[in-house]
Every structure is written in structure tokens, then in C-alpha cells.
PDB file of C-alpha atoms in Angstrom:
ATOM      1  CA  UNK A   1       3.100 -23.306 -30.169  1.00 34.00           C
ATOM      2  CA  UNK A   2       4.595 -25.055 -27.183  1.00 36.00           C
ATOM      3  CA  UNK A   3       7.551 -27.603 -27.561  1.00 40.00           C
ATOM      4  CA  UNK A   4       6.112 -31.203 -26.338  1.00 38.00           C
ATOM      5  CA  UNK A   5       8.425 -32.327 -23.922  1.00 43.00           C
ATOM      6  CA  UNK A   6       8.032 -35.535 -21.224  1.00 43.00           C
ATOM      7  CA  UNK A   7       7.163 -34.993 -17.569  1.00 40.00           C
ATOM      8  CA  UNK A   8      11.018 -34.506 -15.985  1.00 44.00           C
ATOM      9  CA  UNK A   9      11.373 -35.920 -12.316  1.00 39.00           C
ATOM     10  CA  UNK A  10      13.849 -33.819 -10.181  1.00 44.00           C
ATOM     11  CA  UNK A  11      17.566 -35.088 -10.233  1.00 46.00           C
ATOM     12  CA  UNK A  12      20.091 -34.106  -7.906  1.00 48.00           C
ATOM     13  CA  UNK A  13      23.168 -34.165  -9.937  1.00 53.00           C
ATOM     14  CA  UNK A  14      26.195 -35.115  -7.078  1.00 56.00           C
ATOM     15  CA  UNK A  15      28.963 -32.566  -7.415  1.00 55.00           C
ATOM     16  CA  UNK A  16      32.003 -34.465  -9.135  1.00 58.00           C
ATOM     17  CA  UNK A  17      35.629 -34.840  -7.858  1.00 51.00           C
ATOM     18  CA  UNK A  18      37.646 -33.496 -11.051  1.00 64.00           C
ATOM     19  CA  UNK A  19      40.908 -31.291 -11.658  1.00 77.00           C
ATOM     20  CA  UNK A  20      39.588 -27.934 -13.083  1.00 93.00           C
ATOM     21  CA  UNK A  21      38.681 -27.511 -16.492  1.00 97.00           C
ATOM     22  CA  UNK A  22      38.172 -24.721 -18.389  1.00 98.00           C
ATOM     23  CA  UNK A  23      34.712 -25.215 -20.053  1.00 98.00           C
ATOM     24  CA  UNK A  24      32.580 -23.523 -22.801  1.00 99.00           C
ATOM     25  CA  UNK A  25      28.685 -22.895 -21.891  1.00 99.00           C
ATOM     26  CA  UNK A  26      26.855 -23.047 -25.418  1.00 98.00           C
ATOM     27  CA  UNK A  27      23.109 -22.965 -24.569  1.00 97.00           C
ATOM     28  CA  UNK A  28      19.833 -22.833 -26.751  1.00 95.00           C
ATOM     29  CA  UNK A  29      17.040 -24.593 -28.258  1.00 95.00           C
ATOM     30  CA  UNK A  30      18.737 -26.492 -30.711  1.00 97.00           C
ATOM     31  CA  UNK A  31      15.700 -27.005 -32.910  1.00 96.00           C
ATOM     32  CA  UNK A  32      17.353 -27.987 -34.597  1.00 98.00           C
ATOM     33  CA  UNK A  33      21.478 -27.570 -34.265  1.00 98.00           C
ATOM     34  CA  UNK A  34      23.231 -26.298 -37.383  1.00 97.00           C
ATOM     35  CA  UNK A  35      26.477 -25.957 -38.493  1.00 97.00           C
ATOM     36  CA  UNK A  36      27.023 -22.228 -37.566  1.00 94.00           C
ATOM     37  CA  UNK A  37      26.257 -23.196 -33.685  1.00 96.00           C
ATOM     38  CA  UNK A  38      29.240 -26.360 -34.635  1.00 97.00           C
ATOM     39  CA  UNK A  39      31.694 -23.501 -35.949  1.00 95.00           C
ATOM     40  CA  UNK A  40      31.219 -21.097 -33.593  1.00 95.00           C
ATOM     41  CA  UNK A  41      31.583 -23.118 -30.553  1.00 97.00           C
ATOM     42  CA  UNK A  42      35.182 -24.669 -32.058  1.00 97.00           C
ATOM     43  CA  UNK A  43      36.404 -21.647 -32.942  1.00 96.00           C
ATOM     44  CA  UNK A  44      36.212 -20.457 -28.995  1.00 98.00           C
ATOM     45  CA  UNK A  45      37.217 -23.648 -27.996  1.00 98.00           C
ATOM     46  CA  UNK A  46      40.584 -23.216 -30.034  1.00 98.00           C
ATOM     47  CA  UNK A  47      41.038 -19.769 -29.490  1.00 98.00           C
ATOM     48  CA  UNK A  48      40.108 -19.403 -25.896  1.00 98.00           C
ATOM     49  CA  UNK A  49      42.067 -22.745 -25.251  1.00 98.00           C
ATOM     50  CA  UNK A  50      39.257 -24.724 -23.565  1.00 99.00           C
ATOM     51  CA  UNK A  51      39.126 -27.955 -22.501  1.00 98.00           C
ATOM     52  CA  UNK A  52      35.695 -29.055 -23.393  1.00 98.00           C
ATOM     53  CA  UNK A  53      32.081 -27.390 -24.897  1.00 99.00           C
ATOM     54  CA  UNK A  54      29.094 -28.264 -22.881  1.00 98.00           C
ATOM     55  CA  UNK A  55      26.015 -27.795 -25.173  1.00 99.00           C
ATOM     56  CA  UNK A  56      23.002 -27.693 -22.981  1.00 99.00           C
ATOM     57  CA  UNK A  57      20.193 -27.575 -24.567  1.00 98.00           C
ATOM     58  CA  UNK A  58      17.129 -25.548 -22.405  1.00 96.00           C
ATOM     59  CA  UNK A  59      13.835 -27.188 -21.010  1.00 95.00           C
ATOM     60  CA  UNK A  60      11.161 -24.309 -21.899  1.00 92.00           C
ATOM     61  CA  UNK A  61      13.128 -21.322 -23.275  1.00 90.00           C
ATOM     62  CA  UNK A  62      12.474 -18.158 -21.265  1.00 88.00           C
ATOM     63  CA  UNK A  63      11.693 -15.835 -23.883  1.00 76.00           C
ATOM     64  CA  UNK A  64      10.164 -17.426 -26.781  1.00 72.00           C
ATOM     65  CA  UNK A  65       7.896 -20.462 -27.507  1.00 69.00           C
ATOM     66  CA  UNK A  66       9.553 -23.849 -29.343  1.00 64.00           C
ATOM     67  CA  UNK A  67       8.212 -24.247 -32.837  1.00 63.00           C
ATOM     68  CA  UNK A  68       6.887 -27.111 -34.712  1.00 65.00           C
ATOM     69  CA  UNK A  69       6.517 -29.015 -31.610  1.00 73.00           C
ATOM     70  CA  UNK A  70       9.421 -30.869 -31.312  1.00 90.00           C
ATOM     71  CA  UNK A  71      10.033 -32.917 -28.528  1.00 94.00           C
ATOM     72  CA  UNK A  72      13.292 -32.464 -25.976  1.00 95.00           C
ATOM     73  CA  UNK A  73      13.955 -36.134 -26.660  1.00 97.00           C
ATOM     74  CA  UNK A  74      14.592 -35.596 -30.531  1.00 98.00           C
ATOM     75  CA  UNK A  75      16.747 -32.570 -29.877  1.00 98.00           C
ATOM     76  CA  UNK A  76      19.120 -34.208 -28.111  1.00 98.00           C
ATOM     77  CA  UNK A  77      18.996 -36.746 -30.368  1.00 98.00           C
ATOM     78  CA  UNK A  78      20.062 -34.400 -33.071  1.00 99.00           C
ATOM     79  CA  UNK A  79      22.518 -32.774 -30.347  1.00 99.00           C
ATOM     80  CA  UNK A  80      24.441 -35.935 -29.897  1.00 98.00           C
ATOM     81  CA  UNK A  81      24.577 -36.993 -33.708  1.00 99.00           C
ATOM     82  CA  UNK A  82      26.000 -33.585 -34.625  1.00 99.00           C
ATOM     83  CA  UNK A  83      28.679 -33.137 -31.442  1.00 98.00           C
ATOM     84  CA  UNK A  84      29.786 -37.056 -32.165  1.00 97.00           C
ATOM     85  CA  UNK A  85      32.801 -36.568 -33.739  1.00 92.00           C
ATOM     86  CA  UNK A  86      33.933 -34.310 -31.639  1.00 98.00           C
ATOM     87  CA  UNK A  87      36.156 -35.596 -28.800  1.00 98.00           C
ATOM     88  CA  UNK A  88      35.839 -31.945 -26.559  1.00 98.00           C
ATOM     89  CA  UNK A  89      32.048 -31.980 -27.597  1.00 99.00           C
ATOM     90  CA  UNK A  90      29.497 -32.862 -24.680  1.00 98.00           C
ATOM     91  CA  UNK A  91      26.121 -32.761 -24.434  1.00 98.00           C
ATOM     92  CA  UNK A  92      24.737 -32.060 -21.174  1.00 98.00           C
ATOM     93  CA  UNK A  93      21.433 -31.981 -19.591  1.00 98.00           C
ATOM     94  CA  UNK A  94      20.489 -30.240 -16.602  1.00 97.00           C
ATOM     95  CA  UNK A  95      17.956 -27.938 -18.004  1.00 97.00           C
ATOM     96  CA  UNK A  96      15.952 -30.552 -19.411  1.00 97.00           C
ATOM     97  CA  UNK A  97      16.098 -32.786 -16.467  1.00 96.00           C
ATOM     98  CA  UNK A  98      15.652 -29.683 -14.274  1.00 96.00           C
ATOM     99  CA  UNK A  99      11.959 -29.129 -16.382  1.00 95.00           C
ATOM    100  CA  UNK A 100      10.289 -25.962 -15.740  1.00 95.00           C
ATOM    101  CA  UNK A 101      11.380 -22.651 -17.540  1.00 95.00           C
ATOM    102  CA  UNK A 102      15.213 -22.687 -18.089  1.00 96.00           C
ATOM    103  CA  UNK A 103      17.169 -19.748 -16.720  1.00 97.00           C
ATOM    104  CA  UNK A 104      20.772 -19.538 -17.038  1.00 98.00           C
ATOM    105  CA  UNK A 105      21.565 -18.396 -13.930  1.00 98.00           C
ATOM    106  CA  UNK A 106      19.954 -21.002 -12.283  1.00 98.00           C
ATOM    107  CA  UNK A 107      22.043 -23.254 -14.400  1.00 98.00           C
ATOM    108  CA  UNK A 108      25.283 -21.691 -13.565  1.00 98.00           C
ATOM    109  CA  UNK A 109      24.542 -21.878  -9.932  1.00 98.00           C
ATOM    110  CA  UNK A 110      23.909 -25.978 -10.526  1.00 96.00           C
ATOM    111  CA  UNK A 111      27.066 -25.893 -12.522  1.00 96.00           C
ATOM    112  CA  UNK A 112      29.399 -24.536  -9.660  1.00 95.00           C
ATOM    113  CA  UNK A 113      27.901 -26.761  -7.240  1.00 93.00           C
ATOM    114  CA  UNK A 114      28.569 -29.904  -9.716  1.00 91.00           C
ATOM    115  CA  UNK A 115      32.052 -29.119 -10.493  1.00 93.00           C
ATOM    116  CA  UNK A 116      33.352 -26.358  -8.733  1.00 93.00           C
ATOM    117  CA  UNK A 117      36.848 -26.450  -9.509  1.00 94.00           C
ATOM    118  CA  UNK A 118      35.628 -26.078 -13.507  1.00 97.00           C
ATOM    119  CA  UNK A 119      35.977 -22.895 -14.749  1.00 98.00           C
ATOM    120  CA  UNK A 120      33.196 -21.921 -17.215  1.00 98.00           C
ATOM    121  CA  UNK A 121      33.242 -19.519 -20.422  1.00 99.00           C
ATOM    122  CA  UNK A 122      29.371 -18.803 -21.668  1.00 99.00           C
ATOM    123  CA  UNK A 123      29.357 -18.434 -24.796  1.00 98.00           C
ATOM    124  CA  UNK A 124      26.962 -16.055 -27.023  1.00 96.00           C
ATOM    125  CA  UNK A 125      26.368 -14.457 -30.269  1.00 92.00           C
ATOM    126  CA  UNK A 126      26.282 -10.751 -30.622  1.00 89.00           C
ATOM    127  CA  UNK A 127      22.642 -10.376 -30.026  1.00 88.00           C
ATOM    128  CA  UNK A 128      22.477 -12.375 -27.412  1.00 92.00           C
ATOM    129  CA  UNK A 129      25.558  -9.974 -25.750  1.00 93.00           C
ATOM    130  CA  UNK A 130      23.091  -6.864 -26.714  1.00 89.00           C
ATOM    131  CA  UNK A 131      20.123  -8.073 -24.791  1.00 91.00           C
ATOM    132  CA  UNK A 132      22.070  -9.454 -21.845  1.00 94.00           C
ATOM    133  CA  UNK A 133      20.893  -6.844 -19.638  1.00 94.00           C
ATOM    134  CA  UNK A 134      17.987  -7.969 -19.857  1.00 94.00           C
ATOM    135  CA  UNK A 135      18.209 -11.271 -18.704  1.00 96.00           C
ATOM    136  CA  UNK A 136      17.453 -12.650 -15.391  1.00 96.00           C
ATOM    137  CA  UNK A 137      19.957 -11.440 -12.837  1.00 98.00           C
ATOM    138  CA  UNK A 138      23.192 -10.834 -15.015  1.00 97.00           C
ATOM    139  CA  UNK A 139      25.131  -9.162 -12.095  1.00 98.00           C
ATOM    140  CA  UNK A 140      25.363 -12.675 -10.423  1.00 98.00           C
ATOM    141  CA  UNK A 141      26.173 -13.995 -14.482  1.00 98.00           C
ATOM    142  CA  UNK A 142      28.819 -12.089 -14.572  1.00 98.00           C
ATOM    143  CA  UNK A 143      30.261 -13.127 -11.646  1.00 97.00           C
ATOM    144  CA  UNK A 144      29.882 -16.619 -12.109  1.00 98.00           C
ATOM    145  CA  UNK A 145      31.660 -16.978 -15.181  1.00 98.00           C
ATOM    146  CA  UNK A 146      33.657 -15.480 -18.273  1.00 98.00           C
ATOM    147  CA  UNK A 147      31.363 -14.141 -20.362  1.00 98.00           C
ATOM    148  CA  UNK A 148      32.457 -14.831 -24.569  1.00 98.00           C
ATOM    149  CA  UNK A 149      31.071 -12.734 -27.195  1.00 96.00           C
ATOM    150  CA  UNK A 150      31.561 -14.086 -31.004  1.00 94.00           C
ATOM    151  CA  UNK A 151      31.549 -11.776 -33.533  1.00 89.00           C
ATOM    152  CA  UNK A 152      31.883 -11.145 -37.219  1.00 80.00           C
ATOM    153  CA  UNK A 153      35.421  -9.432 -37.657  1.00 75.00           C
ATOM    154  CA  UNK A 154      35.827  -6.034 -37.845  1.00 74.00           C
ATOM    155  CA  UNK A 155      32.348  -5.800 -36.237  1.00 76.00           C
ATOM    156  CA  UNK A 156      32.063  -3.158 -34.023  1.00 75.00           C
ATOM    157  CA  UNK A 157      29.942  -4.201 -30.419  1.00 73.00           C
ATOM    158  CA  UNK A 158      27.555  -2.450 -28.510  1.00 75.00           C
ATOM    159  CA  UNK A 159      28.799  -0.999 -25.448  1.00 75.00           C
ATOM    160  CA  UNK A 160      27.932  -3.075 -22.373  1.00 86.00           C
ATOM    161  CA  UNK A 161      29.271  -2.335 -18.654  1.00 91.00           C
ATOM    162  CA  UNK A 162      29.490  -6.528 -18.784  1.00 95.00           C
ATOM    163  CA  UNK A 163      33.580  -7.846 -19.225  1.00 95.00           C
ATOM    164  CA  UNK A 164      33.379  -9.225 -22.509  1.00 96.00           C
ATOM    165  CA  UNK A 165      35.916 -11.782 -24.166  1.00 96.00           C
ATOM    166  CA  UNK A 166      35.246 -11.046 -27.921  1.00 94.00           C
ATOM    167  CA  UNK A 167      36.149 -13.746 -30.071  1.00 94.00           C
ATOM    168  CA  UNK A 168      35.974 -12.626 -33.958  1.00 90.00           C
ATOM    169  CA  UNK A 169      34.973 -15.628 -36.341  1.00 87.00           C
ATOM    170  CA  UNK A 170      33.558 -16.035 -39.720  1.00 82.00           C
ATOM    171  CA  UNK A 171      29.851 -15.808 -39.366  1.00 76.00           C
ATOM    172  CA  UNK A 172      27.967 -18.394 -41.351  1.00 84.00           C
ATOM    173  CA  UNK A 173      24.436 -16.623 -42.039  1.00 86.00           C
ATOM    174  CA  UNK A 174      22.339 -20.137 -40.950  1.00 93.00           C
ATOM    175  CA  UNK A 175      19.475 -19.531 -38.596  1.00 93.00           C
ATOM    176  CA  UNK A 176      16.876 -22.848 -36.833  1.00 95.00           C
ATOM    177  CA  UNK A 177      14.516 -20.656 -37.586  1.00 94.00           C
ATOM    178  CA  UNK A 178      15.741 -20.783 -41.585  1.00 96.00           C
ATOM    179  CA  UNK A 179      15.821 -24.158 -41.195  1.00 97.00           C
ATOM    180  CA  UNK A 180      12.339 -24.814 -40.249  1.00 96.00           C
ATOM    181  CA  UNK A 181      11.242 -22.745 -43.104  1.00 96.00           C
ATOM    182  CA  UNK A 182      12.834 -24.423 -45.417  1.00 97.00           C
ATOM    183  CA  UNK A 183      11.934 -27.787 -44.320  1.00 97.00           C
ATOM    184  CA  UNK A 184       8.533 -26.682 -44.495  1.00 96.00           C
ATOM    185  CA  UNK A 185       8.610 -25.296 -47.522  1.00 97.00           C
ATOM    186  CA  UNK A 186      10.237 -28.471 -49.092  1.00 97.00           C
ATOM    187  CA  UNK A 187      13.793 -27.033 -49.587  1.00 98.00           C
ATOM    188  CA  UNK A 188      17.123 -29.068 -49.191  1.00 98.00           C
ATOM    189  CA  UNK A 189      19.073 -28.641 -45.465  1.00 98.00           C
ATOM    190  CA  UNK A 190      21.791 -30.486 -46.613  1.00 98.00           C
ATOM    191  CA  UNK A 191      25.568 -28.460 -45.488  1.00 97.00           C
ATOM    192  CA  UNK A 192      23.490 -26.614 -43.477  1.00 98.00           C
ATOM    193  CA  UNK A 193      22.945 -29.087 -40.605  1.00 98.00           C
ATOM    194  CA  UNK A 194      25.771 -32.279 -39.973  1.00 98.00           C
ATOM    195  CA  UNK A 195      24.173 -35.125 -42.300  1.00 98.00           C
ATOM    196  CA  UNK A 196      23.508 -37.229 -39.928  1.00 99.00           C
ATOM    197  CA  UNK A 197      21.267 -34.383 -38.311  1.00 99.00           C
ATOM    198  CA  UNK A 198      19.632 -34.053 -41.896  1.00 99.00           C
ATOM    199  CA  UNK A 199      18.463 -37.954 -41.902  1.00 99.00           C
ATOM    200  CA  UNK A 200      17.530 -37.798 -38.519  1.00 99.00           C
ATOM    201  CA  UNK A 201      15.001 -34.812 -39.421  1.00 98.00           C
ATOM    202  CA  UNK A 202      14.689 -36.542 -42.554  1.00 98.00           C
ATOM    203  CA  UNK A 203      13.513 -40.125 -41.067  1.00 98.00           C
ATOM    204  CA  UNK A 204      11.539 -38.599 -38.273  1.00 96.00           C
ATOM    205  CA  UNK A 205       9.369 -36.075 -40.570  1.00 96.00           C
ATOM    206  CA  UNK A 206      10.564 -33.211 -38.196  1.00 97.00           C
ATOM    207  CA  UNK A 207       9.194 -29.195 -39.129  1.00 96.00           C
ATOM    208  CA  UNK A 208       7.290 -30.468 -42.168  1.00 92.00           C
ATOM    209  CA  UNK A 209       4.564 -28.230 -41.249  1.00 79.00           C
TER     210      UNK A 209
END
């Protein structure tokens, strides 16, 4: 089932006259954002020592379909609400505004141009590190930025011929995908999303079915 987002027009974002930050790249769905993609993205942020986290969340994921047909607009809805009260929390979106399929590369090379002094930390789970071969063109990924793998302690990676920053931190077992199901299945979300995420969801009758 395909996510139901607006017709995008094409925005040039001007490249920005700033002294160079080090930033954290946490991209995804977000359908919805949870407290394990919260946790995970402070504790590189205070380990790493990293001036802000950009969460952007992606247009039309590249390898799976968006469920319960959420729109983009109430995902970054939800996106802001839980990153709030967060002062090195931004949301950013040039995927969405971008439209089309959302490849990260592409949004790396947008980044640079942007801010180029920035320098940018992506930041992904352990499966996402296993299957980064596979994405689209992670030579030029890898060259583009530092690339932060967040693991479980004591767990031992997969081998990859990709420069990895591991960062070990306690894994909280919450999936979107959980989420939904549970929503739809008439369970309780609450401590598993930021409240005010829950009565967003809650007052918009989001993944009821």
C-alpha cells in the first residue's frame, strides 16, 4: 500500500553561509517515530560529540512500500512533536520536498552543496550497516560522510570493507512496524512513542486499520 503524500514542487535549497558543524544524518520513514529512533540518535550525538541531529524523513522509501497510508504531512507532524524538546534536534526536509523515490546519496550530494563546511555522521542500525552494500552507490557514501553504526554492546558486527564508527547503546526492542500492529489491534503505545506523538496518532485515528 502506497504512502499518500501531496504533489512536491522542486525547491532549490540556497547553500548556507555557516561555521562547520558536525552533524548526525538519521533517516527513515518515521511512521511513526518511536522512542528507540529518540535514544539512539542522543546517544551518538553525546558520544560522537555532535553538534546537531538532522532527522530527515524520506519521500517514497526505496525499498519498501509505506503502510497504512499515512500522509508525509502527518509524519512530520509527529517528527516535530517528538524532536521538540530537544534543542540539537532538527527536522529537515529535503527528501520530501525533493518528491520522487528518496535515495541517500542523492541526499548527501544536496547536503554538501547546502552546507559544505558541515561535516555529516549517517547514522544506522546494525541491519541497516549489513545491507549497505547494497544500496545505491555506497562507494560515493562512504566518501561523503562518516558512516555510524549503533549497536547492542558486546554485539559482534558483520564484516564490511565500509569504515565504520560503532557506537554501542542499549537497544530498546520497539519497531514502527510493532507499532502499527498494535494500534491496529487496539493495544496501548503509550512509553513507546513521546506522548505527544501518542495523541497526535490518537486524535488523528492514524494505523487503526
Amino acid at each position: 500500500m502506497n504512502c499518500v503524500v501531496e504533489e512536491k514542487t522542486q525547491v532549490q535549497f540556497k547553500p548556507i553561509a555557516t561555521s562547520a558543524m558536525k552533524i548526525g544524518i538519521m533517516g527513515g520513514t518515521f511512521n511513526p517515530v518511536h522512542q528507540a529512533h529518540l535514544a539512539m540518535a542522543e546517544q551518538v550525538r553525546k558520544k560522537l560529540h555532535l553538534d546537531q541531529i538532522w532527522f530527515i524523513p524520506d519521500n517514497i522509501p526505496p525499498h519498501k512500500e509505506l503502510a497504512n497510508e499515512v500522509s508525509a504531512k502527518d509524519r512530520v507532524a509527529m517528527l516535530e512533536l517528538a524532536t521538540h524538546g530537544n534543542q540539537y534536534f532538527r527536522v529537515k526536509l529535503f527528501e520530501i520536498m525533493r518528491g520522487g523515490v528518496s535515495y541517500t546519496v542523492e541526499t548527501l550530494r544536496q547536503l554538501k552543496k547546502y552546507a559544505p563546511k558541515n561535516q555529516y555522521y549517517l547514522i544506522m542500525g546494525t541491519d541497516q550497516v549489513n545491507n549497505f552494500e547494497k544500496w545505491r552507490d555506497p562507494d560515493e557514501i562512504a566518501k561523503l560522510v562518516t558512516l555510524v553504526g549503533v549497536k547492542r554492546p558486546n554485539y559482534q558486527a558483520e564484516t564490511t570493507k565500509y569504515p565504520i564508527v560503532w557506537v554501542d547503546a542499549p537497544m530498546m526492542d520497539i519497531s514502527s512496524t510493532q507499532i502499527r500492529k498494535t494500534i491496529a489491534d487496539g493495544g496501548s503505545i503509550r512509553y513507546l512513542v513521546p506522548e505527544a506523538v501518542r495523541l497526535y496518532i490518537d486524535s488523528r485515528g492514524l494505523y487503526r486499520e
